[in-house]
């Protein structure tokens, strides 16, 4: 994209938290985030000069399941096609690493107001509900 730099697997925990806080406020701890970055299959980050403006990541097992996480565009950069580009980068990763000729589920969890965004890229909701529990590690 014009004027932006796209990097693969360079997103740092600090950058992740900066973007997280730009859209959702207080994020997870730096220690948790560092561990998460280290175990992410694929990280995409987008820069305007040196400023981080967007990120997305893919987690999963490489064979059967890929899961999209943390697609975030800094508010003042939204609506310029960066989100579309991020999803494209993630899907290219699946194309390049999935076993040719097989079907692979690419999943994600989205708030209702973001579902139309993902529907543009072929994602659709099924009847499954997301269950979650915040577990306090002793
Ligand atoms: C959702 C988000 C990633 C979209 O990024 P973006 O850079 O603004 O999106 P783009 O400019 O690439 O838009 C791509 C297309 O999706 C559409 N779109 C974007 N957000 C949309 C929404 N909430 N609902 C419906 N359509 C949407 C755009 O109109 C555009 O359509 P077009 O190509 O037909 O013109 C961005 O709004 C964001 O970071 N939000 C806060 C974090 C968040 O909630 N992330 C999603 C986690 S599930």
PDB file of C-alpha atoms in Angstrom, residues 22-23 26 28 31 40 45-46 61 66 70 75-76 82 89 93 102-103 107 113 115 129 133-134 137-138:
ATOM      1  CA  UNK A  22      -5.584   2.674  20.921  1.00  0.00           C
ATOM      2  CA  UNK A  23      -8.839   0.768  20.321  1.00  0.00           C
ATOM      3  CA  UNK A  26      -6.027  -1.289  29.101  1.00  0.00           C
ATOM      4  CA  UNK A  28      -2.873  -7.612  28.974  1.00  0.00           C
ATOM      5  CA  UNK A  31       4.939 -10.620  29.995  1.00  0.00           C
ATOM      6  CA  UNK A  40       2.013 -16.792  17.176  1.00  0.00           C
ATOM      7  CA  UNK A  45       2.388  -5.145  11.222  1.00  0.00           C
ATOM      8  CA  UNK A  46       1.933  -1.933   9.239  1.00  0.00           C
ATOM      9  CA  UNK A  61      -1.828 -25.726  14.230  1.00  0.00           C
ATOM     10  CA  UNK A  66      -6.029 -21.395  11.590  1.00  0.00           C
ATOM     11  CA  UNK A  70      -6.231  -9.066  16.927  1.00  0.00           C
ATOM     12  CA  UNK A  75      -8.535   4.687  14.671  1.00  0.00           C
ATOM     13  CA  UNK A  76      -7.173   7.596  12.652  1.00  0.00           C
ATOM     14  CA  UNK A  82      -5.576  -1.315   5.701  1.00  0.00           C
ATOM     15  CA  UNK A  89      -1.948 -11.049   4.233  1.00  0.00           C
ATOM     16  CA  UNK A  93      -0.192 -17.197   4.851  1.00  0.00           C
ATOM     17  CA  UNK A 102      -7.168 -29.755   1.336  1.00  0.00           C
ATOM     18  CA  UNK A 103      -9.900 -27.696   2.989  1.00  0.00           C
ATOM     19  CA  UNK A 107     -11.899 -19.024  12.134  1.00  0.00           C
ATOM     20  CA  UNK A 113     -20.670  -4.723  14.384  1.00  0.00           C
ATOM     21  CA  UNK A 115     -19.229  -9.247  11.230  1.00  0.00           C
ATOM     22  CA  UNK A 129     -21.516 -19.768  20.390  1.00  0.00           C
ATOM     23  CA  UNK A 133     -13.776 -18.279  31.065  1.00  0.00           C
ATOM     24  CA  UNK A 134     -11.159 -16.028  32.608  1.00  0.00           C
ATOM     25  CA  UNK A 137      -3.465 -18.800  37.123  1.00  0.00           C
ATOM     26  CA  UNK A 138      -2.419 -19.608  40.704  1.00  0.00           C
TER      27      UNK A 138
END
